[in-house]
Short mmCIF file of C-alpha atoms in Angstrom, two decimals:
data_model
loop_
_atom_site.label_atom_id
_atom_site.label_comp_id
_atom_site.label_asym_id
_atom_site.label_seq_id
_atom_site.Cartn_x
_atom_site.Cartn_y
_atom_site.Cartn_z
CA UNK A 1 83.87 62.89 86.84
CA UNK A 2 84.68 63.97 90.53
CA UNK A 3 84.12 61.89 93.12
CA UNK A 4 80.65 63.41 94.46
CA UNK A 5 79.18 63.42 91.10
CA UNK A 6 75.52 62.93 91.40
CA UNK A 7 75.19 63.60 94.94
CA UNK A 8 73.12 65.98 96.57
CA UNK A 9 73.57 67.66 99.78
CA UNK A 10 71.10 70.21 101.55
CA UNK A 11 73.11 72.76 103.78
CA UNK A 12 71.01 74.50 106.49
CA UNK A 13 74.32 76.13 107.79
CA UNK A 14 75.37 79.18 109.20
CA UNK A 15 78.40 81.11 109.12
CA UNK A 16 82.04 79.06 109.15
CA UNK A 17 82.41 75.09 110.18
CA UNK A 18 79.14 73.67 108.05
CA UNK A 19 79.45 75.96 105.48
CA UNK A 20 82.71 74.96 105.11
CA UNK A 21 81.79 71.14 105.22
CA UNK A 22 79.45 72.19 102.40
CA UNK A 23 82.43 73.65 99.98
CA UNK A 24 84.71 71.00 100.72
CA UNK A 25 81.99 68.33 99.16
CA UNK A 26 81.39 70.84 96.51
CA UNK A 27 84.71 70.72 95.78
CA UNK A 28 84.60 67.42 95.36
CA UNK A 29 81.56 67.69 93.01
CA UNK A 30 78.56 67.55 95.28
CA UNK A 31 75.82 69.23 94.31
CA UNK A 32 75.73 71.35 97.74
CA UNK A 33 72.35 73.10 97.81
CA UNK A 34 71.66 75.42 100.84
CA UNK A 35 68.61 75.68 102.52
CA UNK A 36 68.40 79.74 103.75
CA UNK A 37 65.40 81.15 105.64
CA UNK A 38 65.05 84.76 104.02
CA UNK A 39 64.10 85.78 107.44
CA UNK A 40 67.00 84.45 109.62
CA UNK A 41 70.02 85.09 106.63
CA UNK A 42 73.33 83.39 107.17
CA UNK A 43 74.98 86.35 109.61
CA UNK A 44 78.07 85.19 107.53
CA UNK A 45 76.63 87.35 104.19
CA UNK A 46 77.01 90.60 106.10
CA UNK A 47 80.18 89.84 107.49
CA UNK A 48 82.48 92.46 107.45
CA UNK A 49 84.74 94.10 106.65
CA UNK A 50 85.37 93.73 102.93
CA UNK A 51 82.42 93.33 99.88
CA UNK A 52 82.22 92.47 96.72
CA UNK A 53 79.74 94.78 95.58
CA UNK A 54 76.86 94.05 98.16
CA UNK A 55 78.06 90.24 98.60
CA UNK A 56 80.57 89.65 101.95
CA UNK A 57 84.01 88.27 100.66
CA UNK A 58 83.68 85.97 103.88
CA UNK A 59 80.84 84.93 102.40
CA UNK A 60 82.12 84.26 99.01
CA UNK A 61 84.74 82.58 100.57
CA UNK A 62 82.78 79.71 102.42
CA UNK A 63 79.60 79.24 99.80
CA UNK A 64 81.51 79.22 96.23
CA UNK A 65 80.61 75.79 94.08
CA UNK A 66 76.74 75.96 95.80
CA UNK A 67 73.41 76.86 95.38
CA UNK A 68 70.67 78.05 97.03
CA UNK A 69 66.93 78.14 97.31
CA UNK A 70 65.43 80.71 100.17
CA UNK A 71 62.73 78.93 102.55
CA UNK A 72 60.78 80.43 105.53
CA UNK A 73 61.04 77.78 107.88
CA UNK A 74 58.39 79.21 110.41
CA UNK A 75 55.41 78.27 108.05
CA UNK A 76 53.53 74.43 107.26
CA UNK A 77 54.16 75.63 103.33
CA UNK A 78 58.23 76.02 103.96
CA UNK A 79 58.44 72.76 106.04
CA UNK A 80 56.66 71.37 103.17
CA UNK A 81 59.62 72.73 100.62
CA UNK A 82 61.86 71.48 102.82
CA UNK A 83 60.79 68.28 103.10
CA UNK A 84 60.23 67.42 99.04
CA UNK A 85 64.17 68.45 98.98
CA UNK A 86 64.94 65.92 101.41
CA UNK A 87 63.10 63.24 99.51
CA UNK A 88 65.02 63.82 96.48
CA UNK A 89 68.42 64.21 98.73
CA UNK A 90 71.22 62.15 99.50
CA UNK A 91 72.48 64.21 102.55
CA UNK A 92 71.64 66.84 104.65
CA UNK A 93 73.78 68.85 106.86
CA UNK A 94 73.39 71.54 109.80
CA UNK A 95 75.37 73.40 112.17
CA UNK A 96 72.36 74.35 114.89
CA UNK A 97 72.54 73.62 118.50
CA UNK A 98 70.84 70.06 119.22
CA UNK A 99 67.05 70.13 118.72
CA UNK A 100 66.58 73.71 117.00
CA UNK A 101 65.94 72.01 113.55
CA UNK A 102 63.43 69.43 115.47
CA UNK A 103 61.30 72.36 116.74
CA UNK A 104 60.74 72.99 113.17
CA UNK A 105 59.62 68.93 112.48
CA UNK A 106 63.08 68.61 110.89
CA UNK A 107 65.62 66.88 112.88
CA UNK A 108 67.34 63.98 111.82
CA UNK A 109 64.68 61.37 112.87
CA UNK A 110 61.88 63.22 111.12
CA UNK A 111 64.29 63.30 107.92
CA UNK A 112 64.73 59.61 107.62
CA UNK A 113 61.22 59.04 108.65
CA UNK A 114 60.89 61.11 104.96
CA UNK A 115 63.48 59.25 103.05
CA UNK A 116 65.40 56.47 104.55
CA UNK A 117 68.08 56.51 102.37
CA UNK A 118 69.48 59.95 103.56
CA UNK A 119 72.63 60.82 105.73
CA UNK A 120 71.96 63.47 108.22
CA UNK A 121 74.81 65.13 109.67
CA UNK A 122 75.11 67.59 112.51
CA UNK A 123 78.01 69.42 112.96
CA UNK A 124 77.87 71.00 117.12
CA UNK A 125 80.47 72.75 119.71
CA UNK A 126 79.99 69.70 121.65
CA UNK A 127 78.35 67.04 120.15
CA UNK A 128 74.52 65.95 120.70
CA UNK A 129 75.35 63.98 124.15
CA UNK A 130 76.99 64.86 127.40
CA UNK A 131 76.49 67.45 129.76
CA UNK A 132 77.67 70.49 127.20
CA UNK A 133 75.66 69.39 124.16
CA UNK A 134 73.75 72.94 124.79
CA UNK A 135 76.51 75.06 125.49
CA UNK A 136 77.38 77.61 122.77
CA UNK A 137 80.64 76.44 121.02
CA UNK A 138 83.06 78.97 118.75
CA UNK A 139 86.09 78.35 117.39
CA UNK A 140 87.66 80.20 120.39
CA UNK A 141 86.52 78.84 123.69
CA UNK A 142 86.95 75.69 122.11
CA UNK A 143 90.43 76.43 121.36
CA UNK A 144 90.87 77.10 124.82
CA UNK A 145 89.09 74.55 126.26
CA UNK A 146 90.82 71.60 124.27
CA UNK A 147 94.25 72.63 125.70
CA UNK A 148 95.47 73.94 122.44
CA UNK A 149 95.57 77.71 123.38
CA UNK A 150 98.00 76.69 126.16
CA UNK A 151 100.58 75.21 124.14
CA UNK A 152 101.09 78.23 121.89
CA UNK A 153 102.79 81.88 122.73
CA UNK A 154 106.16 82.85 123.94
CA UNK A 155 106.84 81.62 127.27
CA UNK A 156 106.12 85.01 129.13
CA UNK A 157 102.84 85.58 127.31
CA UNK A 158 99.09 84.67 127.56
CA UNK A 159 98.29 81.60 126.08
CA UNK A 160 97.23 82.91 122.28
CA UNK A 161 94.50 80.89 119.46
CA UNK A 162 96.05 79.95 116.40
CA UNK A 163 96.10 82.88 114.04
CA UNK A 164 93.11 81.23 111.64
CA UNK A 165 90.18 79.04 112.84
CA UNK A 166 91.28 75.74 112.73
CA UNK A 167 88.81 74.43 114.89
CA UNK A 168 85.88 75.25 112.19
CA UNK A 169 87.94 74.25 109.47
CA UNK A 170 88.97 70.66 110.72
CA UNK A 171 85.57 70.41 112.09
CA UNK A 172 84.37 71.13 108.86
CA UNK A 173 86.70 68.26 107.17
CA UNK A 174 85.71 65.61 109.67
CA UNK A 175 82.42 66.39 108.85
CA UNK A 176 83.03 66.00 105.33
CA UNK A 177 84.69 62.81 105.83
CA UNK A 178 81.74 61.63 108.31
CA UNK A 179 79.84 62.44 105.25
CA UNK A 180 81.72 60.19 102.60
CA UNK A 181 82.25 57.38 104.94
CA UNK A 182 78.02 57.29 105.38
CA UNK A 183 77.61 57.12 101.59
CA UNK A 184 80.19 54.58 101.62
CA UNK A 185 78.06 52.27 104.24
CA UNK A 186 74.51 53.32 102.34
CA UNK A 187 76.32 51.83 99.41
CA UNK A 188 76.71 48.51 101.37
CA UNK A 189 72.86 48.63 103.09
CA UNK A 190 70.70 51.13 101.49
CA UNK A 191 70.08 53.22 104.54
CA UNK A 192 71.36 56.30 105.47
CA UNK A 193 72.58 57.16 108.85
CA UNK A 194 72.87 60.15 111.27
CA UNK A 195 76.66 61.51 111.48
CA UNK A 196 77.11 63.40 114.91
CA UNK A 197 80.23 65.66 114.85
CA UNK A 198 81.91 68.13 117.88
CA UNK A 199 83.58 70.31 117.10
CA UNK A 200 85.34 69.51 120.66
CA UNK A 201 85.65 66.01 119.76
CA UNK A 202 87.92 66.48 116.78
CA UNK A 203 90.42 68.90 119.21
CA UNK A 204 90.61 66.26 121.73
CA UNK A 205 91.44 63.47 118.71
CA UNK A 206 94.00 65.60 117.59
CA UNK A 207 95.99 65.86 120.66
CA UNK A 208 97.41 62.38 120.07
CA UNK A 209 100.71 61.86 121.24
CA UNK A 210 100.50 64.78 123.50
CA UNK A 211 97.33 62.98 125.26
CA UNK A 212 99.06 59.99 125.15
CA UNK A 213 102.55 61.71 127.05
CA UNK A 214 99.95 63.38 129.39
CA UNK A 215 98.05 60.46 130.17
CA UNK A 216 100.56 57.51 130.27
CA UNK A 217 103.22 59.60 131.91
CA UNK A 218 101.56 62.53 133.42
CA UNK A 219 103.23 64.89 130.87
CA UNK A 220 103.64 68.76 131.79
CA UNK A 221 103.53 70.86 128.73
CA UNK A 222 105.16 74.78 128.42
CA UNK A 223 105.33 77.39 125.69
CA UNK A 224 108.86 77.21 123.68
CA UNK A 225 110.38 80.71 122.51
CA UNK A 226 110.09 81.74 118.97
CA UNK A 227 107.10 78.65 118.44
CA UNK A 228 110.21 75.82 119.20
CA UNK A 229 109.96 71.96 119.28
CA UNK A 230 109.98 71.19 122.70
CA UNK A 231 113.15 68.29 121.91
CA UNK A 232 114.05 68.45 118.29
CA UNK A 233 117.19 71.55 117.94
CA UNK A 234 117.00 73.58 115.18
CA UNK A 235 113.53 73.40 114.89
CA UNK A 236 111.79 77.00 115.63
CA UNK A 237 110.93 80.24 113.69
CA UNK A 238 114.70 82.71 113.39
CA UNK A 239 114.94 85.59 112.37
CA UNK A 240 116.87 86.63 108.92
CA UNK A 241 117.82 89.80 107.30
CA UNK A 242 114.33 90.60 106.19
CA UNK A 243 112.14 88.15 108.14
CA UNK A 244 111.71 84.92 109.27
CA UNK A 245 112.57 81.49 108.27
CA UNK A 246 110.61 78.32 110.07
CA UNK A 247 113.79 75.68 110.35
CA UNK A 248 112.76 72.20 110.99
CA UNK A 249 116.20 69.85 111.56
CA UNK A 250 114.44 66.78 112.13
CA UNK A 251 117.52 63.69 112.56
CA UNK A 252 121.01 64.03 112.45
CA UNK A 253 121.97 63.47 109.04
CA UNK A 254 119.73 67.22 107.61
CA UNK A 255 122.14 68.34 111.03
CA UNK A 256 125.19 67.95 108.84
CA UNK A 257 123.13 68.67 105.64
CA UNK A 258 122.61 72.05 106.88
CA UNK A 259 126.38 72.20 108.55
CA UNK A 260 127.84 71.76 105.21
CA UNK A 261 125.35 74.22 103.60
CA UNK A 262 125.87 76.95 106.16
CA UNK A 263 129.79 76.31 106.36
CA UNK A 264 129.72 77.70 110.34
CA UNK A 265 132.74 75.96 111.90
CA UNK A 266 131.05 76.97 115.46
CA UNK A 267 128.40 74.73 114.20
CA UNK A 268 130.52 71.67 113.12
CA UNK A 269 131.05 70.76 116.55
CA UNK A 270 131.47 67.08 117.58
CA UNK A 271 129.24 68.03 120.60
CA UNK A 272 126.28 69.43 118.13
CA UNK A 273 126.34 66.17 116.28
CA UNK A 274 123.44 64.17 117.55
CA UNK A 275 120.01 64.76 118.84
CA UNK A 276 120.63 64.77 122.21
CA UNK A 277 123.94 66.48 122.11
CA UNK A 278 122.29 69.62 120.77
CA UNK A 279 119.38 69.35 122.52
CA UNK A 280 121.42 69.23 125.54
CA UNK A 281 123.45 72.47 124.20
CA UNK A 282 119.96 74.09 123.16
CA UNK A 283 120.96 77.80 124.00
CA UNK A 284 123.93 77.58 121.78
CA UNK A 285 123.08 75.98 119.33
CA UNK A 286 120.44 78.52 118.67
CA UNK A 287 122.54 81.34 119.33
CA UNK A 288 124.93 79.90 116.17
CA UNK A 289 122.02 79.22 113.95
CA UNK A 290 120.48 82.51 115.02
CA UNK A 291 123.59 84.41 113.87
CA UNK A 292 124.44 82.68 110.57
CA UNK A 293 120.88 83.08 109.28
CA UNK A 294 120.87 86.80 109.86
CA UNK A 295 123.53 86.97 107.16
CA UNK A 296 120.96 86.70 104.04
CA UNK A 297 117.11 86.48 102.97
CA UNK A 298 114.48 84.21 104.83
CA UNK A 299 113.75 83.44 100.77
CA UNK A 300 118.06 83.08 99.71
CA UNK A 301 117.95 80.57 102.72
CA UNK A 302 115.08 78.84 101.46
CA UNK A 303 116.39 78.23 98.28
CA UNK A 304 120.28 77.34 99.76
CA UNK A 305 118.45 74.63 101.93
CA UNK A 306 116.22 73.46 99.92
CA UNK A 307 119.14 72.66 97.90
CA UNK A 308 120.13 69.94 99.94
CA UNK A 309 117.13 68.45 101.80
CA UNK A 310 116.67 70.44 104.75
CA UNK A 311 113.09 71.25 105.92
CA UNK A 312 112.82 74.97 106.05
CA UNK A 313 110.10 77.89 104.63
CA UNK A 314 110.18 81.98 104.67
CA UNK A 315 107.26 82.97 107.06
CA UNK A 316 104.82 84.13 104.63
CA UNK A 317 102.43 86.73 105.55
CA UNK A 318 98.89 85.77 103.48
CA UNK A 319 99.52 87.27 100.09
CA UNK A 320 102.75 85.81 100.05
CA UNK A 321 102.03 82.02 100.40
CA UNK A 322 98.73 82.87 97.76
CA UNK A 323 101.23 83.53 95.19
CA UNK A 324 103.99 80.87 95.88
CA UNK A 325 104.90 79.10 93.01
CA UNK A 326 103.32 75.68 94.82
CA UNK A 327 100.04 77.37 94.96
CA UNK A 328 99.76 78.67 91.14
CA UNK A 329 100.82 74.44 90.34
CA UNK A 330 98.72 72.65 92.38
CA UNK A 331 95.54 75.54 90.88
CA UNK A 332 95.00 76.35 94.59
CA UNK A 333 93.44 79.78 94.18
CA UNK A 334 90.74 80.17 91.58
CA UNK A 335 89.18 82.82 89.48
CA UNK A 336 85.44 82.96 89.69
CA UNK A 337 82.75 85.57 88.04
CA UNK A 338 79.30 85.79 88.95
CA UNK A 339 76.75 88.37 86.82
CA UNK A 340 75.68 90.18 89.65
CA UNK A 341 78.49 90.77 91.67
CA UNK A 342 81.60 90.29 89.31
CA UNK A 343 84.56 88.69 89.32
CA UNK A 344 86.51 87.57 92.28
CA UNK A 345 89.19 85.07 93.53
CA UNK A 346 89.26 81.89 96.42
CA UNK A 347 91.28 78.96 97.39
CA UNK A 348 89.40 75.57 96.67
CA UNK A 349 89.22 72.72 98.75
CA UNK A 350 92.43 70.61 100.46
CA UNK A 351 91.69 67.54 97.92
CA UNK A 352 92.36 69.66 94.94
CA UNK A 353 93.55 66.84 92.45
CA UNK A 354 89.84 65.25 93.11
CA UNK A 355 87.39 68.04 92.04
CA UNK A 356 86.44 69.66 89.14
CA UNK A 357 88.76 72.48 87.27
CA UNK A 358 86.13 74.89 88.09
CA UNK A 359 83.26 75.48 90.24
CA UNK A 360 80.15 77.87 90.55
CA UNK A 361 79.91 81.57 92.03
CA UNK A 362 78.61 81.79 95.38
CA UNK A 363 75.14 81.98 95.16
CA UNK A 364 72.91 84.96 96.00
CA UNK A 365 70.15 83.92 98.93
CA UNK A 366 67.52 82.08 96.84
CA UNK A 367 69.38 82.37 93.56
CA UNK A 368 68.23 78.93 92.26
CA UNK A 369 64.80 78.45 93.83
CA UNK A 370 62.81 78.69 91.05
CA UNK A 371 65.04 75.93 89.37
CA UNK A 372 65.17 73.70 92.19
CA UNK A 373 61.59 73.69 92.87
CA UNK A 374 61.02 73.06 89.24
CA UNK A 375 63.72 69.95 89.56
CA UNK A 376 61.27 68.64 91.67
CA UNK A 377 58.18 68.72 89.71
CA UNK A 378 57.09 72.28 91.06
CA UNK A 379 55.26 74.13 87.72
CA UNK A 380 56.10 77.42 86.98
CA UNK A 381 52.78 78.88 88.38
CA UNK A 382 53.44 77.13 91.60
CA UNK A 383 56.45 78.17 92.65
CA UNK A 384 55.17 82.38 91.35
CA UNK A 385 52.60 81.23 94.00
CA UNK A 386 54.85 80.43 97.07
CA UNK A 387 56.70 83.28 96.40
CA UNK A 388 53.68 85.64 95.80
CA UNK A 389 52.82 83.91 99.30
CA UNK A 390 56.06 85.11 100.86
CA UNK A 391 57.12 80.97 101.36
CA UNK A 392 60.08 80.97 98.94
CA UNK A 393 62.28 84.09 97.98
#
């Protein structure tokens, strides 16, 4: 059994950090249900620019291992769908702006009011207090506004985001973890509580030692060259005969490691030998390292160093680190099929060795109403009703 076995989990999410909060606790075995409105559709299913068939790949991506049951929200009958799934629930998550889902009766105190025994979780730019818990929050300007976008770039440049979006994806961990750590504490007192998660919140956390050098001793921070540490030497991206290679000489002993391996004499200096002799000798140091490792491969390196403990890796583009040997062991990248849109392929979640070999297609919007409703006691000629009405799609 996976961990999440026999717990369900209503998504009303949109687009990247919940929806991705939702996968990783499908991936984990969670029953991950989501909630769509057939008239407001997840902007994230026509998001372009590749398909599968009619189905967005970005999509695909986000929503695989889930289900989902299509609900208009705007009418008493909808609410009242709604509100049967959160009785039988054991969490339910959302990615609104504070107070949208209460205009429609359902925010989180309305939900536990229905079954005290659920976790609500909202995941937000900001968070649901302080004076930007309304301000519109993307992965960007959060980026920027957590200091992170100035700490990456050459030196000359404009400060530059991180080349995916890390900001939804950690956001959408923490609230995973927010998640597991309520059913943890429901376990303990039989009442579920409300998780509130910022997407701002987890940026600032993980600052850590750089708020802590910027706070304790008023710390300036500047863009390295070539994406170096700003006091460990060798420990930047160089270039090689066909690419780059990411070199990470951490302490003094992989320093002669990768001396021996190299066999520069240049290198072998007594005034190279520790930390702060080469940090103090920077510019040559990476002038030496720069010219032995344009002598071979980014991947001939790789495999020379690896040899003999020294922390290195061939920048990858995006196919390449898909098919890296690591990837095919540890089953990151699975095969999936579903009838109507055929077969495709996705990563899984970061907890891989936890979850089940395999998980569902994405769903198509309202895919598995008519089973869900019946789950909960709806009959047959009930739910042909609320669709016939235009409630449930």
């Amino acid at each position: 059994m996976a961990p999440l076995d026999g717990v369900r989990v209503l998504e009303l999410c949109h687009f990247l950090a919940g929806p991705y909060a939702g996968f990783v606790l499908a991936d984990l075995g969670a029953d991950v249900v989501r909630v769509e409105d057939p008239s407001h559709p997840d902007d994230a299913r026509s998001m372009g620019p590749h398909f599968q068939g009619e189905q967005s790949l970005y999509f695909l991506a986000l929503n695989t291992g889930k289900r989902s049951i299509g609900v208009r929200l705007a009418t008493a009958e909808g609410r009242a769908v709604v509100e049967d799934l959160v009785r039988a629930a054991d969490v339910v998550i959302d990615n609104y702006r504070p107070g949208v889902l209460a205009k429609f009766g359902l925010g989180h105190d309305a939900l536990h009011a229905l079954n005290p025994a659920v976790i609500t979780c909202s995941l937000t730019g900001y968070g649901e207090t302080g004076p930007d818990a309304q301000r519109a929050g993307y992965d960007y300007t959060i980026q920027a506004l957590a200091g992170v976008m100035s700490l990456a770039g050459e030196p000359d440049g404009p400060p530059t985001k991180a080349g995916i979006s890390y900001v939804d994806h950690s956001g959408g961990i923490s609230a995973a973890l927010g998640v597991c750590a309520a059913l943890v504490e429901r376990a303990r007192t039989g009442t579920g509580t409300h998780v509130d998660v910022g997407l701002f919140d987890v940026q600032i956390s993980m600052l850590t030692y750089l708020a802590s050098w910027q706070r304790n001793r008023g710390a300036d921070f500047t863009r390295t060259a070539n994406s170096a540490h700003p006091s460990l030497v060798p420990a930047q991206n160089f270039r090689t005969a066909d690419g780059h290679l990411a070199l990470f000489v951490g302490n003094d002993g992989m320093w002669r490691r990768f001396v021996d391996a190299v066999g520069d004499p240049e290198l072998a200096s007594e005034r190279f030998a520790t930390r702060e002799g080469r940090l103090a000798h920077r510019d040559e140091v990476i002038e030496s390292v720069q010219r032995v490792l344009l002598t071979a491969s980014s991947h001939e390196w790789e495999a020379r160093l690896d040899d003999v403990g020294v922390a290195c890796g061939a920048v990858n583009d995006v196919g390449g680190a898909l098919v890296e040997p690591q990837s095919r062991a540890r089953g990151l990248v699975l095969q999936n099929e579903h009838p109507a849109y055929g077969h495709y392929e996705h990563v899984r979640g970061p907890l891989p060795t936890l979850g089940p070999s395999a998980l569902r297609p994405a769903p198509l919007l309202g895919e598995h109403t008519a089973e869900l409703l019946e789950d909960l006691g709806y009959s047959p000629e009930r739910v042909a009703a609320l669709r016939d009405a235009g409630v449930v799609s």
